[in-house]
XYZ file of C-alpha atoms in Angstrom:
656
model
C 0.005 -0.039 0.057
C 1.476 3.505 -1.012
C 2.015 5.867 1.658
C -0.512 8.807 1.587
C 0.792 12.200 0.586
C -1.439 14.904 1.596
C -1.454 18.706 0.665
C -2.758 21.064 2.585
C -4.082 23.963 0.398
C -5.132 27.624 0.528
C -7.770 28.150 -2.142
C -8.382 31.152 -4.221
C -11.567 32.449 -3.066
C -13.001 35.959 -1.641
C -15.173 34.533 0.876
C -13.953 35.052 4.540
C -15.307 31.660 5.804
C -13.015 30.041 3.193
C -9.770 31.438 4.461
C -8.360 27.992 5.522
C -6.354 25.248 4.678
C -8.098 22.185 2.900
C -6.446 18.355 2.596
C -6.206 17.029 -0.781
C -4.027 13.702 -1.884
C -1.131 13.972 -3.904
C -1.348 11.544 -7.048
C 1.917 9.486 -7.448
C 2.367 10.900 -10.734
C 2.549 14.613 -9.301
C 4.417 13.531 -6.308
C 7.761 14.862 -8.194
C 6.561 18.810 -8.658
C 4.154 19.220 -5.726
C 6.014 20.712 -2.800
C 5.398 23.504 -0.270
C 4.865 26.658 -2.054
C 3.546 24.967 -5.398
C 0.521 26.716 -7.254
C -1.982 23.519 -7.937
C -5.226 23.245 -9.517
C -8.004 21.437 -7.024
C -11.876 20.759 -7.624
C -13.657 22.719 -5.102
C -17.301 23.005 -4.917
C -17.971 21.048 -8.213
C -15.504 23.670 -9.939
C -11.518 23.584 -10.622
C -9.983 26.436 -8.339
C -6.335 27.702 -8.008
C -4.436 27.170 -4.805
C -1.120 27.209 -3.219
C 0.282 24.390 -1.195
C 1.009 25.303 2.236
C 1.973 22.078 3.613
C 2.913 18.497 2.838
C 2.131 15.736 5.552
C 1.229 12.188 5.727
C -2.204 12.325 7.309
C -5.323 13.949 7.360
C -8.197 14.791 9.799
C -10.657 14.788 7.048
C -12.791 11.905 7.364
C -13.958 10.161 3.833
C -11.454 10.013 0.594
C -9.616 13.028 -0.065
C -9.633 14.644 -3.964
C -6.848 14.871 -5.478
C -4.641 17.494 -6.614
C -5.729 17.706 -10.550
C -2.407 19.667 -11.927
C 0.468 21.406 -10.232
C 3.309 23.753 -11.356
C 6.724 22.450 -12.375
C 8.418 24.823 -10.194
C 7.074 26.323 -6.530
C 6.303 30.077 -6.646
C 6.750 30.459 -2.681
C 9.136 29.409 0.077
C 8.335 27.899 3.308
C 9.833 31.128 4.614
C 7.586 33.460 2.061
C 4.745 31.433 3.330
C 5.306 31.984 7.042
C 5.642 35.803 6.004
C 2.166 35.781 4.301
C 0.698 34.170 7.095
C 1.760 36.637 9.381
C 1.204 39.720 7.282
C -2.498 38.095 6.980
C -2.688 37.596 10.636
C -1.828 40.930 11.409
C -3.918 43.057 8.812
C -7.008 40.632 9.283
C -6.873 39.317 5.877
C -6.776 36.073 4.227
C -3.505 34.286 3.070
C -4.331 33.861 -0.661
C -4.589 37.779 -0.827
C -1.124 38.131 0.663
C 0.261 35.868 -1.662
C -1.183 37.253 -4.545
C 0.291 40.423 -3.294
C 3.720 38.506 -3.099
C 4.184 36.814 -6.437
C 3.612 37.768 -9.785
C 1.171 35.914 -11.908
C 2.363 32.633 -12.949
C 4.190 32.154 -16.676
C 4.518 28.200 -17.059
C 7.170 28.818 -19.993
C 9.550 31.046 -17.711
C 8.850 27.864 -15.271
C 10.197 25.195 -17.862
C 13.503 27.392 -18.335
C 16.552 25.727 -16.610
C 16.507 27.115 -13.197
C 19.551 25.435 -11.959
C 21.486 26.241 -8.696
C 23.483 29.363 -9.513
C 26.025 31.012 -6.989
C 25.232 35.024 -6.443
C 28.549 37.099 -7.825
C 29.562 38.293 -4.286
C 32.938 38.803 -5.931
C 31.086 41.573 -8.292
C 29.203 42.974 -5.209
C 32.343 43.508 -3.038
C 34.333 45.204 -6.194
C 31.291 47.530 -6.283
C 30.891 48.387 -2.476
C 34.461 49.411 -2.576
C 33.659 52.298 -4.953
C 31.567 54.758 -3.385
C 32.748 58.184 -2.597
C 34.330 58.047 0.870
C 31.451 60.640 1.961
C 28.481 58.082 1.559
C 30.723 55.563 3.708
C 30.859 58.134 6.286
C 27.442 59.875 6.319
C 26.043 57.331 9.367
C 26.873 53.952 7.971
C 29.425 53.824 10.745
C 26.030 52.604 12.577
C 25.762 49.710 10.452
C 27.549 46.206 12.081
C 29.427 43.629 9.771
C 26.734 41.285 9.878
C 24.040 44.017 8.447
C 21.508 43.107 11.150
C 21.135 46.755 12.567
C 18.167 48.640 12.458
C 18.708 52.181 11.012
C 16.513 55.312 10.418
C 18.904 57.458 8.704
C 17.968 61.183 7.924
C 19.759 61.681 4.648
C 21.135 65.448 3.764
C 21.041 66.084 -0.155
C 23.866 65.972 -2.131
C 26.360 69.278 -2.265
C 27.092 68.260 -5.985
C 24.614 66.466 -7.814
C 21.030 66.760 -5.408
C 18.915 63.961 -6.292
C 15.226 62.625 -5.686
C 16.469 59.474 -4.129
C 19.816 59.031 -2.564
C 20.690 55.647 -4.281
C 24.272 55.514 -2.319
C 22.687 55.776 0.680
C 20.730 52.548 0.217
C 23.258 50.617 -2.250
C 26.222 50.976 -0.036
C 24.785 48.939 2.745
C 23.311 46.730 0.332
C 26.400 46.019 -1.479
C 28.223 45.296 1.634
C 25.355 42.835 2.700
C 25.253 41.299 -0.842
C 28.818 40.877 -0.725
C 28.639 38.438 2.549
C 26.477 36.378 0.679
C 23.003 37.425 1.718
C 20.251 38.902 0.035
C 19.480 42.823 0.281
C 16.176 43.959 -0.967
C 16.035 48.082 -1.716
C 12.391 49.322 -1.890
C 11.738 52.754 -3.815
C 8.746 54.390 -4.116
C 8.627 54.865 -8.140
C 9.765 53.786 -11.273
C 11.847 56.878 -11.581
C 13.339 55.783 -7.984
C 14.026 52.412 -9.485
C 15.753 53.973 -12.482
C 18.149 56.033 -10.193
C 19.285 53.084 -8.451
C 19.733 51.389 -11.514
C 21.708 54.130 -12.675
C 24.042 54.030 -9.765
C 24.615 49.990 -10.343
C 25.225 50.524 -13.651
C 28.096 53.024 -13.275
C 29.482 50.437 -11.143
C 29.531 47.696 -13.785
C 26.927 45.918 -12.254
C 23.815 44.477 -14.584
C 20.087 43.899 -14.606
C 19.113 39.985 -14.417
C 17.657 38.929 -17.544
C 16.726 35.199 -18.360
C 19.078 35.223 -21.291
C 22.308 36.373 -19.898
C 21.754 36.207 -16.324
C 22.832 39.402 -14.190
C 23.815 40.852 -11.190
C 20.363 42.209 -9.555
C 16.992 41.854 -10.234
C 14.144 44.668 -10.655
C 10.716 43.874 -9.616
C 8.837 46.632 -12.218
C 5.315 46.168 -13.288
C 6.331 47.935 -16.641
C 8.057 44.781 -17.454
C 6.153 42.115 -19.093
C 4.719 39.088 -17.580
C 7.686 36.691 -18.647
C 10.262 39.131 -17.644
C 8.265 40.165 -14.165
C 7.855 36.391 -13.186
C 11.674 35.366 -14.119
C 12.887 38.486 -12.069
C 10.703 37.038 -9.146
C 12.107 33.450 -9.524
C 15.648 34.613 -9.696
C 15.527 36.404 -6.442
C 13.640 33.821 -4.685
C 15.949 31.186 -5.789
C 19.210 33.277 -5.258
C 20.446 33.796 -8.617
C 21.101 36.921 -7.245
C 21.786 38.513 -4.029
C 20.206 41.860 -4.724
C 16.751 42.657 -5.175
C 15.474 46.329 -6.339
C 11.648 47.192 -6.875
C 9.039 49.274 -5.665
C 6.190 48.437 -2.963
C 5.726 44.564 -3.821
C 9.621 43.936 -3.208
C 9.236 44.089 0.331
C 7.144 40.820 0.132
C 9.794 39.158 -2.123
C 10.930 35.634 -0.695
C 14.705 35.460 -0.773
C 17.161 33.003 0.526
C 19.184 34.274 3.853
C 17.558 37.758 3.881
C 20.414 39.971 5.387
C 18.610 43.689 4.592
C 15.801 45.769 3.585
C 16.627 49.155 2.576
C 13.847 51.154 2.180
C 13.614 55.314 0.376
C 11.570 57.552 1.673
C 8.955 55.038 3.855
C 6.572 57.964 4.560
C 5.594 57.951 1.087
C 1.862 57.095 0.751
C 2.519 54.798 -2.219
C 3.949 52.227 -0.147
C 0.386 51.371 1.567
C -1.148 48.824 -0.628
C -4.162 49.630 -2.309
C -5.505 46.085 -2.392
C -6.828 43.813 0.416
C -5.551 43.405 3.300
C -3.661 46.906 2.725
C -0.370 45.833 4.243
C 2.323 48.678 4.362
C 5.671 48.086 3.027
C 7.647 49.353 6.369
C 5.504 47.109 8.477
C 6.447 44.201 6.292
C 10.157 45.258 6.463
C 10.170 45.393 9.988
C 8.282 42.369 10.343
C 11.082 40.479 8.378
C 13.818 42.172 10.435
C 12.284 40.577 13.213
C 11.674 36.976 11.767
C 14.525 36.474 9.456
C 17.506 38.232 11.380
C 17.443 40.909 8.698
C 18.834 44.527 8.904
C 16.499 47.579 8.220
C 17.318 50.648 7.162
C 15.021 53.780 6.582
C 16.186 56.228 4.687
C 15.254 59.242 3.533
C 15.249 63.137 3.525
C 12.387 63.671 5.722
C 11.930 60.673 8.328
C 8.042 59.486 9.047
C 6.616 59.467 12.279
C 6.456 55.871 12.050
C 10.237 55.370 11.535
C 10.869 57.600 14.530
C 8.441 55.634 16.646
C 10.293 52.631 16.158
C 13.676 54.560 17.385
C 11.398 56.117 20.615
C 10.996 52.416 21.376
C 14.560 51.732 20.958
C 13.907 49.450 18.089
C 16.022 51.284 15.578
C 18.877 53.930 15.954
C 18.756 57.350 14.425
C 21.214 58.779 12.496
C 21.070 62.266 12.119
C 23.152 64.968 10.077
C 25.250 67.383 12.183
C 24.092 71.067 11.958
C 27.416 72.130 10.651
C 26.650 69.464 7.556
C 23.154 70.862 7.036
C 23.970 74.202 6.819
C 26.507 73.316 4.037
C 24.563 70.874 1.932
C 20.670 72.244 1.823
C 19.178 75.249 0.184
C 18.406 78.622 1.467
C 14.636 78.209 2.038
C 12.449 81.424 2.388
C 8.414 80.879 3.469
C 6.349 83.893 2.361
C 3.899 84.207 5.236
C 0.941 86.210 5.461
C 2.586 89.135 7.015
C 5.316 89.443 4.567
C 2.786 89.322 1.479
C 0.610 91.687 2.958
C 3.662 94.009 3.435
C 4.098 93.748 -0.152
C 0.764 95.320 -1.235
C -1.442 93.921 -4.063
C 0.657 91.645 -5.491
C 1.829 89.953 -2.727
C -1.714 87.816 -2.582
C -0.798 86.887 -6.475
C -0.494 83.186 -6.772
C 3.223 84.142 -7.797
C 4.349 87.136 -5.546
C 6.719 89.727 -6.695
C 9.444 88.223 -4.368
C 9.207 84.900 -5.887
C 9.130 85.890 -9.143
C 12.248 88.086 -8.883
C 13.715 85.348 -7.298
C 13.043 82.875 -9.967
C 14.222 85.460 -12.557
C 17.302 85.721 -10.933
C 17.787 81.885 -10.326
C 17.204 81.109 -14.240
C 20.315 83.130 -15.185
C 22.259 80.703 -13.238
C 20.602 77.234 -14.088
C 17.044 75.323 -14.267
C 14.626 76.698 -11.918
C 11.266 74.792 -10.834
C 7.672 75.852 -10.034
C 5.772 73.334 -7.958
C 1.990 73.223 -8.168
C 0.110 71.135 -5.508
C -2.415 69.833 -7.907
C -2.856 68.587 -11.912
C -5.029 69.881 -14.378
C -6.546 73.210 -15.145
C -8.843 74.767 -12.339
C -10.097 72.414 -9.582
C -12.233 74.645 -7.713
C -14.215 78.078 -8.487
C -15.898 80.771 -6.748
C -18.034 84.003 -7.287
C -15.957 86.585 -8.770
C -18.150 89.238 -6.606
C -19.159 87.926 -3.111
C -16.354 84.977 -3.223
C -19.270 82.508 -2.356
C -17.673 78.835 -3.392
C -18.944 78.085 -6.489
C -21.123 74.463 -5.976
C -23.075 72.420 -8.585
C -26.491 73.011 -8.999
C -27.411 68.919 -8.734
C -25.001 67.670 -5.780
C -23.788 71.009 -4.326
C -20.142 69.574 -5.081
C -17.561 72.104 -6.414
C -16.712 73.206 -9.358
C -13.764 72.516 -11.966
C -12.759 73.798 -14.974
C -10.641 71.815 -17.732
C -9.439 74.812 -19.882
C -9.750 78.354 -20.519
C -12.973 78.119 -22.933
C -14.520 75.224 -21.126
C -17.903 75.106 -19.439
C -17.581 74.774 -15.823
C -18.409 71.208 -14.318
C -19.063 69.497 -11.209
C -15.880 67.558 -9.800
C -18.329 64.840 -8.532
C -21.225 64.006 -10.631
C -19.631 65.667 -13.673
C -23.015 67.758 -14.719
C -22.033 71.128 -16.732
C -22.734 74.588 -15.065
C -23.703 76.503 -17.895
C -25.152 79.865 -17.321
C -24.161 79.641 -13.211
C -25.179 82.092 -11.033
C -23.786 82.615 -7.592
C -27.073 81.895 -5.423
C -25.825 84.714 -2.836
C -25.746 87.503 -5.419
C -26.595 86.371 -8.471
C -23.368 87.444 -10.171
C -22.845 85.144 -13.156
C -18.568 85.812 -13.156
C -16.609 83.088 -11.762
C -12.811 83.425 -10.579
C -10.445 80.530 -10.057
C -9.365 79.399 -6.554
C -7.413 76.274 -6.938
C -5.404 76.294 -10.350
C -3.457 73.488 -11.493
C -0.327 72.823 -13.560
C -1.702 73.707 -16.877
C -3.295 76.868 -15.660
C -0.050 77.749 -13.985
C 2.119 76.960 -17.016
C -0.384 78.859 -19.285
C 0.132 82.008 -17.263
C 4.139 81.179 -17.303
C 3.885 81.314 -20.848
C 2.748 84.492 -20.642
C 4.819 86.013 -17.875
C 8.151 84.873 -19.641
C 7.721 83.754 -23.309
C 11.452 84.172 -23.650
C 11.783 80.989 -21.318
C 11.936 77.274 -22.131
C 8.878 75.825 -19.949
C 8.926 71.924 -19.449
C 5.469 70.288 -17.684
C 6.321 67.060 -15.771
C 2.386 65.941 -14.723
C 0.731 62.645 -14.532
C -1.237 64.276 -17.952
C 1.549 65.852 -19.711
C 4.113 62.810 -18.754
C 6.564 62.742 -15.898
C 10.239 63.568 -16.823
C 13.202 61.467 -16.057
C 15.662 62.851 -14.037
C 18.339 64.839 -15.632
C 16.009 65.156 -18.814
C 16.071 68.785 -18.470
C 18.941 71.145 -18.628
C 17.869 74.599 -18.803
C 14.779 76.769 -18.433
C 11.471 76.273 -16.263
C 10.297 73.154 -14.986
C 6.709 73.220 -13.543
C 5.579 70.267 -11.909
C 3.221 68.574 -9.111
C 5.199 67.884 -5.948
C 6.584 64.125 -6.414
C 6.675 64.592 -10.008
C 9.863 67.149 -10.088
C 12.809 65.596 -12.065
C 16.302 66.105 -10.618
C 18.609 68.137 -12.724
C 22.283 67.966 -13.031
C 23.799 70.323 -10.329
C 20.488 70.924 -8.740
C 18.115 73.716 -9.042
C 19.559 77.369 -8.889
C 15.644 78.249 -7.580
C 12.341 76.528 -6.572
C 9.028 78.171 -5.804
C 6.227 76.379 -4.146
C 3.045 77.690 -5.023
C -0.322 77.277 -2.984
C 1.203 75.290 -0.418
C -0.878 74.288 2.283
C -2.056 71.641 4.613
C -5.433 70.420 3.859
C -8.136 71.701 6.431
C -10.045 68.638 8.393
C -7.640 66.318 6.628
C -6.256 62.653 8.026
C -4.181 62.321 10.826
C -0.671 63.447 9.722
C -1.572 65.773 6.834
C 0.934 68.186 8.125
C 3.901 66.008 8.399
C 2.837 64.907 4.591
C 2.941 68.324 3.690
C 6.708 68.648 5.475
C 7.834 65.763 3.751
C 6.367 66.816 0.426
C 8.251 70.147 0.542
C 11.363 69.011 2.281
C 11.738 66.323 -0.755
C 11.214 69.226 -3.230
C 13.689 71.231 -1.348
C 16.423 68.713 -1.638
C 16.396 69.011 -5.351
C 17.880 72.657 -5.083
C 21.506 73.455 -4.914
C 23.171 73.916 -1.661
C 23.441 77.358 -0.037
C 26.771 77.372 -0.841
C 26.506 77.422 -4.612
C 23.472 79.745 -4.766
C 20.334 77.320 -4.413
C 17.222 78.827 -2.761
C 13.500 77.585 -2.276
C 10.667 79.834 -1.971
C 7.338 78.523 -0.221
C 4.179 80.538 -1.003
C 1.164 79.763 0.758
C -0.532 78.954 4.300
C 2.140 77.265 5.958
C 1.645 76.479 9.936
C 4.006 78.228 12.047
C 5.931 75.254 13.367
C 6.413 73.515 9.708
C 7.613 77.143 8.397
C 10.346 76.581 11.048
C 11.185 73.316 9.919
C 11.723 74.068 6.459
C 13.964 76.988 7.339
C 16.118 75.326 9.814
C 16.142 72.075 8.105
C 14.813 69.817 11.035
C 12.601 67.155 9.354
C 13.702 64.376 11.852
C 13.191 66.482 14.960
C 9.615 67.605 13.639
C 8.573 63.586 13.131
C 9.912 62.941 16.563
C 7.643 66.195 18.212
C 5.123 64.438 16.361
C 5.294 61.108 17.523
C 5.647 62.090 20.905
C 2.636 64.713 21.157
C 0.852 61.406 19.602
C 1.744 59.269 22.348
C 0.480 61.883 24.699
C -3.058 61.704 23.169
C -2.749 58.103 22.479
C -2.773 58.108 18.782
C -1.266 56.334 15.873
C 1.198 54.901 15.829
C 1.276 54.818 19.980
C -1.741 52.902 19.568
C -2.671 51.218 16.470
C -5.976 51.583 14.655
C -8.845 49.335 13.040
C -11.266 50.789 10.723
C -14.638 48.582 10.529
C -17.027 49.122 7.772
C -20.339 47.976 7.266
C -23.973 48.768 7.876
C -24.447 50.361 11.113
C -26.126 46.942 12.754
C -23.420 44.890 11.825
C -20.631 47.234 12.726
C -22.401 47.574 16.253
C -22.784 43.770 16.595
C -19.031 43.362 15.988
C -18.646 45.835 18.571
C -20.700 44.270 21.141
C -19.570 40.712 20.653
C -17.752 39.135 23.676
C -14.120 38.116 23.023
C -13.231 34.730 24.254
C -12.533 34.863 28.076
C -13.238 38.605 28.177
C -15.618 41.315 27.505
C -17.068 43.346 24.161
C -14.066 44.920 22.696
C -15.537 48.369 23.836
C -14.685 47.027 27.651
C -11.331 46.276 26.805
C -8.474 48.012 28.769
C -7.090 51.282 26.503
C -9.440 50.988 23.714
C -11.264 53.643 22.519
C -14.531 53.856 19.689
C -14.530 56.952 17.662
C -16.977 57.828 14.491
C -15.157 56.854 11.191
C -16.683 57.140 7.446
C -18.899 54.245 6.991
C -18.065 52.792 10.364
C -15.947 52.861 13.403
C -12.479 53.202 14.544
C -11.267 51.390 17.035
C -8.087 52.549 18.771
C -5.961 50.003 21.154
C -3.107 49.520 22.546
C -0.220 47.622 20.525
C -0.091 44.412 22.681
C -3.744 44.605 22.719
C -4.674 44.833 18.915
C -3.955 41.570 17.828
C -6.534 40.011 20.108
C -8.940 42.464 18.696
C -8.216 41.777 15.008
C -7.948 37.756 15.558
C -11.745 38.302 17.073
C -13.088 40.356 14.460
C -11.501 38.137 11.623
C -13.240 35.029 13.357
C -16.777 37.112 13.187
C -16.196 38.216 9.738
C -15.532 34.471 9.076
C -18.319 33.250 10.890
C -20.790 35.691 9.434
C -19.551 35.033 5.855
C -20.484 31.425 6.559
C -24.028 32.094 7.766
C -24.771 34.771 5.613
C -25.037 37.107 8.681
C -23.867 40.181 7.462
C -20.827 41.625 5.473
C -17.816 43.058 7.892
C -14.830 44.878 6.434
C -11.791 45.216 8.252
C -8.956 47.785 7.540
C -6.218 47.660 10.024
C -3.468 50.374 10.271
C -4.717 52.310 7.815
C -5.407 56.085 7.524
C -7.189 58.030 10.310
C -9.342 60.885 9.404
C -9.461 63.654 11.684
C -13.077 64.233 13.469
C -15.237 66.932 11.724
């Protein structure tokens, strides 16, 4: 009698109550290829579904005859360590294992798996040679905190380059990453967008390290959504199987399974793009910190403006903070001038123009010395209008939302329902004229062409196309904040117009605004080279001080400590419950095993949230709350007793 082989699998299903392991027998013909991490097809509820093998065992608690695995991929798509990570992420965020695995691995391509994937030793000698080529400055700017084993945890407050400012300080990430890779461990470099990936690749190329391809191999892989399915899946497998010891990518790279993880280096972890928009909504920084703990790896959170969550890790003693010396800071950053209301009032009528005379003169002086930039907070033409006589906000006649205008001759339309607002009249004074309140990049460019027709003007927005770093060598660049490209030697002057913190916004909106402006200012020349930045708008006094003195790390640390006093995230964790009011209330009233309702747990606070409630809980209590609510979600899904949605550690709106 042949020995029973049982595959315990998680299946592809959106139903919470099916988020558990199911037992299937492994036929003898598939035994050579079915392994932990294999993608398989199984019969479930009368149809074939995709599944992932999580465990292989010789026994089953199922009473009856097990159905067999129908087919299997020739190569596993996950490692045991990767699946353990996926299970931990699912548990932390109250999500399904299948959803996390879907975020971890790109779609399978059978032809890629059929290639030769024999074991290949990574090129440690090439990593060692490349790691020795960094400028002395890169090795002395805080890397002395990095131990030889690469297991340090560091929040590194990076200064802009005094020679060639850039949007991502690739040397800050690659110097320690290559040191770790040279020791035979794997380093993962996580950056926010494709332009940052290109900056990292450019640095690696200058050190004669090549990107991995199926045809020729290489020194590092890139996980890039712009690649075709075969290249993406091949790069993923090359990283997972250890063909390289350096992985570069955007948010999904934080989940990449690798052998012998030594370091995750992450740039600008405060960027909103690191929060995955797909269930269960994990944050790349949290995933990286979990892996540092579970896999004994180092973690480097580097950026011009440390995040509040990063400084929380420092305050808890989990990570070290490497900050620049004040003398270094004065030498490396631009002169930043914030035009507040008092100074604009003193200038007279022109002071309240979107481009005050002081800022315009600074741009005119700057363009004689090199490229200049104008940063606009939003894209489009005009995103808000008001009555030209009384100033009343212009609202849609149908739904009362604000109005926008797509062009100079375009009819105003509703930003929400899209209804045309032809022949609009103010409900207060009956005047028909409109004035522009929130101008977008397109309208600003239109005005700048009129103000300086002799200048060469370049647009960098999502609609016009985002310019690559160093694509511009002269003239004026108009961009939205994250789209401003770096220029060789840095901008001689940058003006940020319309600077403001959104009123009644999410918790952390002020910190996010500060981070955005610091990242823009980092692209200007150092003050010793004549670089300057002018910020025009409504900037809170504390943020104005931070910008002028260049103290982003101190600001983030103070923000965390203030939140800790108020018991707000990240001092406590937050969970948002979505659903019908009665379903949400039932969840809050449901008793935990061996305890009372969620609302009665020590240190737990309930607050109103859009379409539901927020639960604020101490960090040690939240796992218990998440487990309980996930169990309820699964039970109610099975019984059809109500749909409950859970979002853990997401953004928290402020009460209105």
